[in-house]
Amino acid sequence: MNIKINENFDLLSENYLFSEINKRINNFKESNKNVDIIKLGIGDVTLPLGKKVIDALLNASKEMGNKDTFRGYPPEYGYDFMKDAVKKYYKRINVSLDLDSIFISDGAKSDLGNIVDIFGDNPIYIPNPVYPVYLDSNLMSGRNINYIIGNEENNFLPLPTKDIKDNSIIYLCSPNNPTGGAYNYDELKKWVDFANNNGSLIIYDSAYEAFILNDKLPHSIYEIEGASNCAIEICSFSKQAGFTGLRCGWTIIPLNLESQNHKINSLWKRRQATKFNGVSYPVQRAAEAALSDEGILECINNINYYMENAKMLSKLFDEKNIFYTGGKNSPYIWFKCPNNMKSWDFFDYLLENANVVGTPGAGFGTFGEGYFRITSFNTHEKTMEAIERLRRIL
Ligand code: PLP
């Protein structure tokens, strides 16, 4: 075969983070057969779905097996009942959305990855360190990428700088994966004002908004005045409602977002109608249930469970006086490796001396080198045991 391939794929670095982690664990296990390894690297939820969600899923599945209630293709942009549920969810934070600005998706990753389809060749600004999908999807499209640097000085929550070019696309993630940091109103306002003044578009990933426990922090960028003129928001049921295996999310593209005489909302509509056939009816009914009053309470119960773990972990780093971010409004804790160790060296040290696994910060970008991510998705018992082990070696 001699077809031309997309050479931009050569620009992607090997997706080796989790395979390398597993390789090192397996090597370690070979010579340490009976050792109990505790995994604090988990980036996936572990608690089961709530009763409301399961009931809705079962009922909708039954409807699909009945001649009178069977449904075929769903609308590409989501059923109205589902969009209504999202609209109502935003009302709790006093954000009013047009129904047509809401797109139901099969999760945030797809939309974060696919949104590049509707834009031309603009300068792209991506935080470093951050969730790798923004970088890789832009590399695949041959875009010109710049980094917004997160470091200890800015608590891994970078703010706008003068060197950011006009008319750029800027990715923000709050609460952030991997650093767990969350922007406050003033900080987010700086980004919104900046974008409105220099003609830029913000793509705001709020996949972890439900973990925000501090009522002084914004859950959505649309809580900031002017954001509907410069921002797209992408969110997910994955971590909020335990949908990592069910798959559902949403994207908000305000109707007034416009560039070069094109409505961004219409471009996305066209894109989705061409390449996406919507989210299944049972899953949308389940997601609707997750946003009902009772459903939200069930989700909060699970989130509180994880956040108990995050609190216990944070305490350890307070006690040891180690620099860390996250753990307060996020399931992630991001800390500086002791003795200026590099991320992967610390990974090995932790595995060998505490039999605990986390994620090396270098896997989230060059500025993650020297840092480490642990998560709160394990059980209380395992997390407490891990803390005891960490206390001994840190
Ligand atoms: N955004 C961030 C910051 C994430 O960490 C993740 C998943 O880990 C996603 C988006 C993807 O979410 P989804 O499961 O909805 O595709």
CSV table of C-alpha atoms and ligand atoms in Angstrom, one decimal:
chain,number,residue,atom,x,y,z
A,1,MET,CA,0.0,0.0,0.0
A,2,ASN,CA,1.3,3.5,-0.7
A,3,ILE,CA,-1.4,5.9,0.5
A,4,LYS,CA,-0.4,9.1,2.2
A,5,ILE,CA,-0.9,9.2,5.9
A,6,ASN,CA,-1.5,12.2,8.1
A,7,GLU,CA,2.1,13.0,8.9
A,8,ASN,CA,1.1,15.1,11.9
A,9,PHE,CA,0.7,11.8,13.7
A,10,ASP,CA,4.5,11.6,13.7
A,11,LEU,CA,4.5,14.6,16.0
A,12,LEU,CA,2.7,12.8,18.7
A,13,SER,CA,4.8,11.4,21.5
A,14,GLU,CA,4.4,7.8,22.3
A,15,ASN,CA,1.3,7.3,24.5
A,16,TYR,CA,3.4,5.4,27.0
A,17,LEU,CA,2.4,6.8,30.4
A,18,PHE,CA,0.0,4.1,31.6
A,19,SER,CA,1.7,1.3,29.7
A,20,GLU,CA,5.0,2.3,31.2
A,21,ILE,CA,3.4,2.4,34.7
A,22,ASN,CA,2.0,-1.1,34.2
A,23,LYS,CA,5.3,-2.4,32.9
A,24,ARG,CA,7.2,-1.1,35.9
A,25,ILE,CA,4.5,-2.6,38.3
A,26,ASN,CA,4.8,-6.0,36.6
A,27,ASN,CA,8.6,-6.0,36.7
A,28,PHE,CA,8.4,-5.1,40.4
A,29,LYS,CA,5.8,-7.9,41.1
A,30,GLU,CA,8.0,-10.5,39.4
A,31,SER,CA,10.6,-10.2,42.2
A,32,ASN,CA,8.1,-9.2,44.9
A,33,LYS,CA,5.3,-11.8,44.5
A,34,ASN,CA,3.3,-11.4,47.6
A,35,VAL,CA,3.5,-7.6,48.0
A,36,ASP,CA,0.2,-5.7,48.4
A,37,ILE,CA,0.4,-2.8,46.0
A,38,ILE,CA,-1.9,0.2,46.6
A,39,LYS,CA,-2.9,2.1,43.5
A,40,LEU,CA,-3.3,5.8,43.9
A,41,GLY,CA,-2.8,6.4,40.2
A,42,ILE,CA,-6.4,5.6,39.4
A,43,GLY,CA,-8.0,8.3,37.2
A,44,ASP,CA,-11.3,6.5,37.1
A,45,VAL,CA,-14.2,6.4,39.5
A,46,THR,CA,-14.6,3.2,41.5
A,47,LEU,CA,-18.0,3.5,43.2
A,48,PRO,CA,-21.1,2.1,41.4
A,49,LEU,CA,-23.8,4.2,39.7
A,50,GLY,CA,-26.6,5.5,41.9
A,51,LYS,CA,-30.1,3.9,42.2
A,52,LYS,CA,-31.8,6.8,40.3
A,53,VAL,CA,-29.5,6.4,37.4
A,54,ILE,CA,-29.9,2.6,37.3
A,55,ASP,CA,-33.7,2.8,37.5
A,56,ALA,CA,-33.8,5.2,34.6
A,57,LEU,CA,-31.4,3.1,32.6
A,58,LEU,CA,-33.6,0.0,33.2
A,59,ASN,CA,-36.8,1.7,32.4
A,60,ALA,CA,-35.5,3.3,29.2
A,61,SER,CA,-34.1,-0.1,28.2
A,62,LYS,CA,-37.5,-1.6,28.7
A,63,GLU,CA,-39.1,1.2,26.6
A,64,MET,CA,-36.7,0.2,23.8
A,65,GLY,CA,-38.1,-3.3,23.8
A,66,ASN,CA,-41.7,-2.2,23.4
A,67,LYS,CA,-43.2,-1.5,20.0
A,68,ASP,CA,-45.0,1.6,21.3
A,69,THR,CA,-42.1,3.2,23.0
A,70,PHE,CA,-39.2,2.0,20.9
A,71,ARG,CA,-36.9,4.8,19.6
A,72,GLY,CA,-34.5,4.8,16.7
A,73,TYR,CA,-31.7,7.3,16.1
A,74,PRO,CA,-31.6,10.0,18.8
A,75,PRO,CA,-31.3,13.6,17.8
A,76,GLU,CA,-27.6,14.4,17.0
A,77,TYR,CA,-27.6,17.2,19.6
A,78,GLY,CA,-29.4,15.4,22.4
A,79,TYR,CA,-33.1,14.9,23.4
A,80,ASP,CA,-34.9,18.0,24.6
A,81,PHE,CA,-35.5,16.3,28.0
A,82,MET,CA,-31.8,16.0,28.4
A,83,LYS,CA,-31.0,19.5,27.3
A,84,ASP,CA,-33.7,20.8,29.7
A,85,ALA,CA,-32.0,18.9,32.5
A,86,VAL,CA,-28.6,20.5,31.7
A,87,LYS,CA,-30.3,23.9,31.5
A,88,LYS,CA,-31.9,23.4,34.9
A,89,TYR,CA,-28.5,22.2,36.3
A,90,TYR,CA,-27.0,25.6,35.3
A,91,LYS,CA,-29.9,27.5,36.9
A,92,ARG,CA,-28.6,26.4,40.3
A,93,ILE,CA,-25.6,28.7,39.7
A,94,ASN,CA,-27.7,31.4,38.1
A,95,VAL,CA,-26.5,30.7,34.6
A,96,SER,CA,-29.2,30.9,32.0
A,97,LEU,CA,-28.6,28.9,28.9
A,98,ASP,CA,-30.4,28.8,25.5
A,99,LEU,CA,-31.5,25.2,24.8
A,100,ASP,CA,-29.9,25.4,21.4
A,101,SER,CA,-26.5,26.2,23.0
A,102,ILE,CA,-26.5,22.8,24.6
A,103,PHE,CA,-25.1,19.7,22.8
A,104,ILE,CA,-25.2,16.3,24.5
A,105,SER,CA,-22.2,14.2,23.8
A,106,ASP,CA,-20.8,10.7,24.6
A,107,GLY,CA,-18.3,12.4,26.9
A,108,ALA,CA,-16.0,15.3,27.2
A,109,LYS,CA,-13.0,13.7,25.6
A,110,SER,CA,-14.8,13.3,22.2
A,111,ASP,CA,-15.8,16.9,22.1
A,112,LEU,CA,-12.5,18.2,23.4
A,113,GLY,CA,-10.7,16.2,20.7
A,114,ASN,CA,-13.2,17.0,17.9
A,115,ILE,CA,-13.7,20.7,18.4
A,116,VAL,CA,-10.5,21.4,16.4
A,117,ASP,CA,-12.5,20.3,13.3
A,118,ILE,CA,-14.4,23.6,13.1
A,119,PHE,CA,-11.4,26.0,13.4
A,120,GLY,CA,-8.8,27.0,11.0
A,121,ASP,CA,-5.1,27.5,11.8
A,122,ASN,CA,-5.1,29.7,14.8
A,123,PRO,CA,-2.4,30.0,17.5
A,124,ILE,CA,-3.2,27.5,20.2
A,125,TYR,CA,-2.4,28.0,23.9
A,126,ILE,CA,-2.4,25.0,26.1
A,127,PRO,CA,-1.6,24.8,29.9
A,128,ASN,CA,1.4,22.7,30.7
A,129,PRO,CA,1.0,20.4,32.7
A,130,VAL,CA,-2.5,19.4,31.7
A,131,TYR,CA,-4.8,16.6,30.4
A,132,PRO,CA,-3.0,15.5,27.2
A,133,VAL,CA,-6.0,15.5,24.8
A,134,TYR,CA,-5.9,19.2,24.0
A,135,LEU,CA,-2.3,18.9,22.9
A,136,ASP,CA,-2.6,15.7,20.9
A,137,SER,CA,-5.8,16.6,19.1
A,138,ASN,CA,-4.2,19.9,18.0
A,139,LEU,CA,-1.0,18.2,16.9
A,140,MET,CA,-3.0,15.8,14.8
A,141,SER,CA,-4.5,18.8,13.0
A,142,GLY,CA,-1.1,20.3,12.5
A,143,ARG,CA,-1.7,23.3,14.7
A,144,ASN,CA,0.8,25.8,16.0
A,145,ILE,CA,1.0,25.1,19.7
A,146,ASN,CA,2.2,27.3,22.6
A,147,TYR,CA,2.2,26.6,26.3
A,148,ILE,CA,0.9,28.5,29.2
A,149,ILE,CA,3.2,27.5,32.0
A,150,GLY,CA,1.9,26.2,35.4
A,151,ASN,CA,4.4,26.3,38.2
A,152,GLU,CA,4.7,26.8,42.0
A,153,GLU,CA,4.7,30.6,41.6
A,154,ASN,CA,1.3,30.5,40.1
A,155,ASN,CA,0.1,27.5,42.0
A,156,PHE,CA,-0.2,25.7,38.7
A,157,LEU,CA,-3.1,28.1,37.7
A,158,PRO,CA,-1.5,30.2,35.0
A,159,LEU,CA,-3.0,33.6,34.2
A,160,PRO,CA,-2.9,35.5,30.9
A,161,THR,CA,0.4,37.0,29.8
A,162,LYS,CA,1.2,39.7,27.3
A,163,ASP,CA,2.9,37.3,24.9
A,164,ILE,CA,-0.3,35.5,24.1
A,165,LYS,CA,-1.1,36.4,20.5
A,166,ASP,CA,-4.4,38.0,19.4
A,167,ASN,CA,-7.1,35.8,18.0
A,168,SER,CA,-5.9,32.6,19.7
A,169,ILE,CA,-7.6,29.5,21.0
A,170,ILE,CA,-6.9,29.1,24.7
A,171,TYR,CA,-7.6,25.9,26.6
A,172,LEU,CA,-8.3,26.0,30.3
A,173,CYS,CA,-9.1,23.2,32.7
A,174,SER,CA,-10.6,23.9,36.1
A,175,PRO,CA,-10.5,22.1,38.4
A,176,ASN,CA,-7.4,21.0,36.7
A,177,ASN,CA,-6.3,17.5,35.8
A,178,PRO,CA,-3.5,16.7,37.0
A,179,THR,CA,-2.9,19.6,39.4
A,180,GLY,CA,-6.3,19.8,41.1
A,181,GLY,CA,-6.1,23.6,41.1
A,182,ALA,CA,-9.3,25.5,40.5
A,183,TYR,CA,-9.6,29.1,39.3
A,184,ASN,CA,-11.5,31.6,41.5
A,185,TYR,CA,-13.8,34.3,40.1
A,186,ASP,CA,-11.1,37.0,39.9
A,187,GLU,CA,-8.7,34.7,38.1
A,188,LEU,CA,-11.3,33.4,35.6
A,189,LYS,CA,-12.5,37.0,35.0
A,190,LYS,CA,-8.9,37.9,34.0
A,191,TRP,CA,-9.0,35.2,31.4
A,192,VAL,CA,-12.5,36.2,30.1
A,193,ASP,CA,-11.5,39.9,29.9
A,194,PHE,CA,-8.3,39.0,28.2
A,195,ALA,CA,-10.0,36.8,25.6
A,196,ASN,CA,-12.7,39.4,24.9
A,197,ASN,CA,-10.0,42.1,24.5
A,198,ASN,CA,-7.7,40.2,22.2
A,199,GLY,CA,-10.3,38.3,20.1
A,200,SER,CA,-9.5,34.9,21.5
A,201,LEU,CA,-11.7,31.9,22.2
A,202,ILE,CA,-11.5,30.0,25.5
A,203,ILE,CA,-12.2,26.3,25.5
A,204,TYR,CA,-13.1,25.6,29.1
A,205,ASP,CA,-13.0,22.0,30.4
A,206,SER,CA,-15.1,21.8,33.5
A,207,ALA,CA,-15.1,17.9,33.7
A,208,TYR,CA,-14.4,18.1,37.5
A,209,GLU,CA,-16.7,21.0,38.4
A,210,ALA,CA,-18.9,18.8,40.7
A,211,PHE,CA,-15.8,18.3,43.0
A,212,ILE,CA,-15.8,22.0,43.9
A,213,LEU,CA,-16.7,22.1,47.5
A,214,ASN,CA,-15.7,25.7,48.2
A,215,ASP,CA,-18.9,27.8,47.4
A,216,LYS,CA,-16.6,30.8,46.6
A,217,LEU,CA,-15.3,29.1,43.4
A,218,PRO,CA,-17.1,29.2,40.0
A,219,HIS,CA,-18.5,25.9,38.7
A,220,SER,CA,-18.9,27.3,35.1
A,221,ILE,CA,-17.1,29.9,33.1
A,222,TYR,CA,-20.5,31.4,32.3
A,223,GLU,CA,-20.7,32.6,35.9
A,224,ILE,CA,-18.2,35.3,34.7
A,225,GLU,CA,-19.6,38.3,33.0
A,226,GLY,CA,-18.7,38.4,29.3
A,227,ALA,CA,-17.9,34.6,29.0
A,228,SER,CA,-20.7,34.0,26.6
A,229,ASN,CA,-18.9,36.2,24.1
A,230,CYS,CA,-15.6,34.2,24.2
A,231,ALA,CA,-16.0,30.8,25.7
A,232,ILE,CA,-17.1,27.2,24.9
A,233,GLU,CA,-17.6,25.0,27.9
A,234,ILE,CA,-17.2,21.2,27.8
A,235,CYS,CA,-18.4,19.0,30.7
A,236,SER,CA,-18.9,15.4,31.6
A,237,PHE,CA,-21.0,13.0,33.6
A,238,SER,CA,-17.9,10.7,34.0
A,239,LYS,CA,-16.5,11.9,37.3
A,240,GLN,CA,-19.6,13.7,38.5
A,241,ALA,CA,-22.0,10.8,38.2
A,242,GLY,CA,-19.7,7.8,37.6
A,243,PHE,CA,-20.4,7.6,33.9
A,244,THR,CA,-16.9,6.7,32.7
A,245,GLY,CA,-18.3,3.4,31.5
A,246,LEU,CA,-21.8,4.7,30.4
A,247,ARG,CA,-20.5,7.7,28.4
A,248,CYS,CA,-22.3,11.0,28.4
A,249,GLY,CA,-21.3,14.7,28.6
A,250,TRP,CA,-22.3,18.1,27.2
A,251,THR,CA,-20.9,21.0,25.4
A,252,ILE,CA,-22.1,24.6,25.6
A,253,ILE,CA,-21.6,26.9,22.6
A,254,PRO,CA,-23.4,30.2,23.2
A,255,LEU,CA,-25.5,31.4,20.2
A,256,ASN,CA,-23.7,34.7,20.1
A,257,LEU,CA,-20.2,33.3,19.6
A,258,GLU,CA,-19.2,34.5,16.2
A,259,SER,CA,-16.1,34.8,14.1
A,260,GLN,CA,-15.6,35.8,10.5
A,261,ASN,CA,-19.3,36.0,9.9
A,262,HIS,CA,-19.8,32.4,11.1
A,263,LYS,CA,-21.8,31.3,14.1
A,264,ILE,CA,-19.6,28.9,16.0
A,265,ASN,CA,-22.7,27.1,17.2
A,266,SER,CA,-23.8,26.5,13.6
A,267,LEU,CA,-20.4,25.1,12.7
A,268,TRP,CA,-20.5,22.6,15.5
A,269,LYS,CA,-24.1,21.7,14.6
A,270,ARG,CA,-23.0,20.9,11.1
A,271,ARG,CA,-19.9,19.0,12.3
A,272,GLN,CA,-21.9,16.9,14.8
A,273,ALA,CA,-24.7,16.2,12.3
A,274,THR,CA,-22.1,14.9,9.9
A,275,LYS,CA,-19.9,12.8,12.1
A,276,PHE,CA,-22.0,11.9,15.2
A,277,ASN,CA,-25.3,10.1,15.6
A,278,GLY,CA,-26.1,11.1,19.2
A,279,VAL,CA,-26.1,9.4,22.5
A,280,SER,CA,-28.3,6.4,23.1
A,281,TYR,CA,-31.8,7.0,24.6
A,282,PRO,CA,-31.2,4.9,27.8
A,283,VAL,CA,-27.9,6.7,28.5
A,284,GLN,CA,-29.6,10.1,28.1
A,285,ARG,CA,-32.4,9.0,30.5
A,286,ALA,CA,-29.7,7.9,33.0
A,287,ALA,CA,-27.9,11.2,32.6
A,288,GLU,CA,-31.2,13.1,33.1
A,289,ALA,CA,-31.8,11.1,36.3
A,290,ALA,CA,-28.3,12.0,37.5
A,291,LEU,CA,-29.3,15.7,37.2
A,292,SER,CA,-32.6,15.2,39.1
A,293,ASP,CA,-32.6,16.5,42.7
A,294,GLU,CA,-32.3,12.9,44.1
A,295,GLY,CA,-29.8,12.0,41.5
A,296,ILE,CA,-27.6,14.9,42.4
A,297,LEU,CA,-27.7,13.8,46.0
A,298,GLU,CA,-26.6,10.4,45.1
A,299,CYS,CA,-23.7,11.8,43.1
A,300,ILE,CA,-22.7,14.1,45.9
A,301,ASN,CA,-22.6,11.1,48.3
A,302,ASN,CA,-20.0,9.4,46.0
A,303,ILE,CA,-18.1,12.6,45.5
A,304,ASN,CA,-18.0,13.2,49.3
A,305,TYR,CA,-16.6,9.7,49.7
A,306,TYR,CA,-13.7,10.5,47.3
A,307,MET,CA,-13.2,13.9,48.8
A,308,GLU,CA,-12.8,12.3,52.3
A,309,ASN,CA,-9.8,10.5,50.8
A,310,ALA,CA,-8.5,13.7,49.3
A,311,LYS,CA,-8.8,15.4,52.6
A,312,MET,CA,-6.8,12.7,54.4
A,313,LEU,CA,-4.1,12.8,51.7
A,314,SER,CA,-3.9,16.6,51.8
A,315,LYS,CA,-3.4,16.4,55.6
A,316,LEU,CA,-0.3,14.3,55.1
A,317,PHE,CA,1.3,16.8,52.8
A,318,ASP,CA,0.4,19.6,55.2
A,319,GLU,CA,2.0,17.7,58.0
A,320,LYS,CA,5.1,17.0,56.0
A,321,ASN,CA,5.3,20.5,54.7
A,322,ILE,CA,5.5,19.4,51.1
A,323,PHE,CA,4.3,21.7,48.4
A,324,TYR,CA,1.1,20.5,46.8
A,325,THR,CA,-2.0,21.7,45.0
A,326,GLY,CA,-5.4,20.1,44.7
A,327,GLY,CA,-7.2,17.9,47.1
A,328,LYS,CA,-9.7,20.6,48.2
A,329,ASN,CA,-11.9,20.9,45.1
A,330,SER,CA,-10.6,18.1,43.1
A,331,PRO,CA,-10.0,14.3,43.4
A,332,TYR,CA,-6.3,14.9,42.5
A,333,ILE,CA,-3.4,15.9,44.7
A,334,TRP,CA,-0.3,17.1,42.9
A,335,PHE,CA,2.9,17.4,44.9
A,336,LYS,CA,6.6,18.1,44.5
A,337,CYS,CA,8.7,15.1,44.6
A,338,PRO,CA,11.0,15.1,47.7
A,339,ASN,CA,14.7,15.8,47.4
A,340,ASN,CA,14.2,17.2,43.9
A,341,MET,CA,13.7,13.8,42.5
A,342,LYS,CA,12.5,13.4,38.9
A,343,SER,CA,8.9,12.1,38.5
A,344,TRP,CA,9.8,8.7,37.2
A,345,ASP,CA,12.6,8.2,39.8
A,346,PHE,CA,10.0,9.1,42.5
A,347,PHE,CA,7.6,6.6,40.9
A,348,ASP,CA,10.2,3.8,41.4
A,349,TYR,CA,11.1,5.0,44.9
A,350,LEU,CA,7.5,5.0,46.0
A,351,LEU,CA,6.8,1.6,44.4
A,352,GLU,CA,9.8,-0.1,45.9
A,353,ASN,CA,9.7,1.5,49.4
A,354,ALA,CA,6.0,2.0,50.0
A,355,ASN,CA,4.4,-0.3,47.4
A,356,VAL,CA,2.2,2.6,46.4
A,357,VAL,CA,1.6,3.6,42.8
A,358,GLY,CA,0.9,7.1,41.5
A,359,THR,CA,1.3,9.0,38.2
A,360,PRO,CA,4.5,10.8,37.3
A,361,GLY,CA,3.9,14.5,36.6
A,362,ALA,CA,6.2,14.4,33.6
A,363,GLY,CA,3.4,12.4,31.8
A,364,PHE,CA,1.2,15.6,31.7
A,365,GLY,CA,3.8,17.9,30.1
A,366,THR,CA,7.4,19.0,30.4
A,367,PHE,CA,6.5,21.4,33.3
A,368,GLY,CA,5.1,18.4,35.3
A,369,GLU,CA,8.7,17.1,35.6
A,370,GLY,CA,9.6,16.8,39.3
A,371,TYR,CA,6.0,16.5,40.4
A,372,PHE,CA,3.6,13.6,41.1
A,373,ARG,CA,-0.1,13.0,41.0
A,374,ILE,CA,-2.1,10.8,43.3
A,375,THR,CA,-5.8,10.4,43.3
A,376,SER,CA,-8.6,9.8,45.8
A,377,PHE,CA,-10.5,7.2,43.9
A,378,ASN,CA,-9.4,4.2,46.0
A,379,THR,CA,-11.3,3.0,49.1
A,380,HIS,CA,-11.0,4.7,52.5
A,381,GLU,CA,-9.2,1.6,53.8
A,382,LYS,CA,-6.6,1.5,51.1
A,383,THR,CA,-6.1,5.2,51.1
A,384,MET,CA,-5.5,5.2,54.8
A,385,GLU,CA,-3.0,2.4,54.5
A,386,ALA,CA,-1.2,4.2,51.7
A,387,ILE,CA,-1.0,7.3,53.9
A,388,GLU,CA,0.6,5.3,56.6
A,389,ARG,CA,3.2,4.0,54.2
A,390,LEU,CA,3.8,7.4,52.7
A,391,ARG,CA,4.2,8.9,56.1
A,392,ARG,CA,7.1,6.5,56.8
A,393,ILE,CA,9.0,7.3,53.6
A,394,LEU,CA,8.4,11.0,52.9
B,1,PLP,N1,-11.4,16.4,30.8
B,1,PLP,C1,-10.5,16.0,31.8
B,1,PLP,C2,-9.7,17.1,32.4
B,1,PLP,C3,-10.3,14.7,32.2
B,1,PLP,O1,-9.5,14.4,33.1
B,1,PLP,C4,-11.1,13.7,31.5
B,1,PLP,C5,-10.9,12.3,31.9
B,1,PLP,O2,-10.1,11.9,32.7
B,1,PLP,C6,-11.9,14.1,30.5
B,1,PLP,C7,-12.1,15.4,30.2
B,1,PLP,C8,-12.7,13.1,29.7
B,1,PLP,O3,-13.9,12.9,30.2
B,1,PLP,P1,-15.0,11.8,29.5
B,1,PLP,O4,-14.9,10.6,30.3
B,1,PLP,O5,-16.3,12.6,29.6
B,1,PLP,O6,-14.6,11.7,28.1
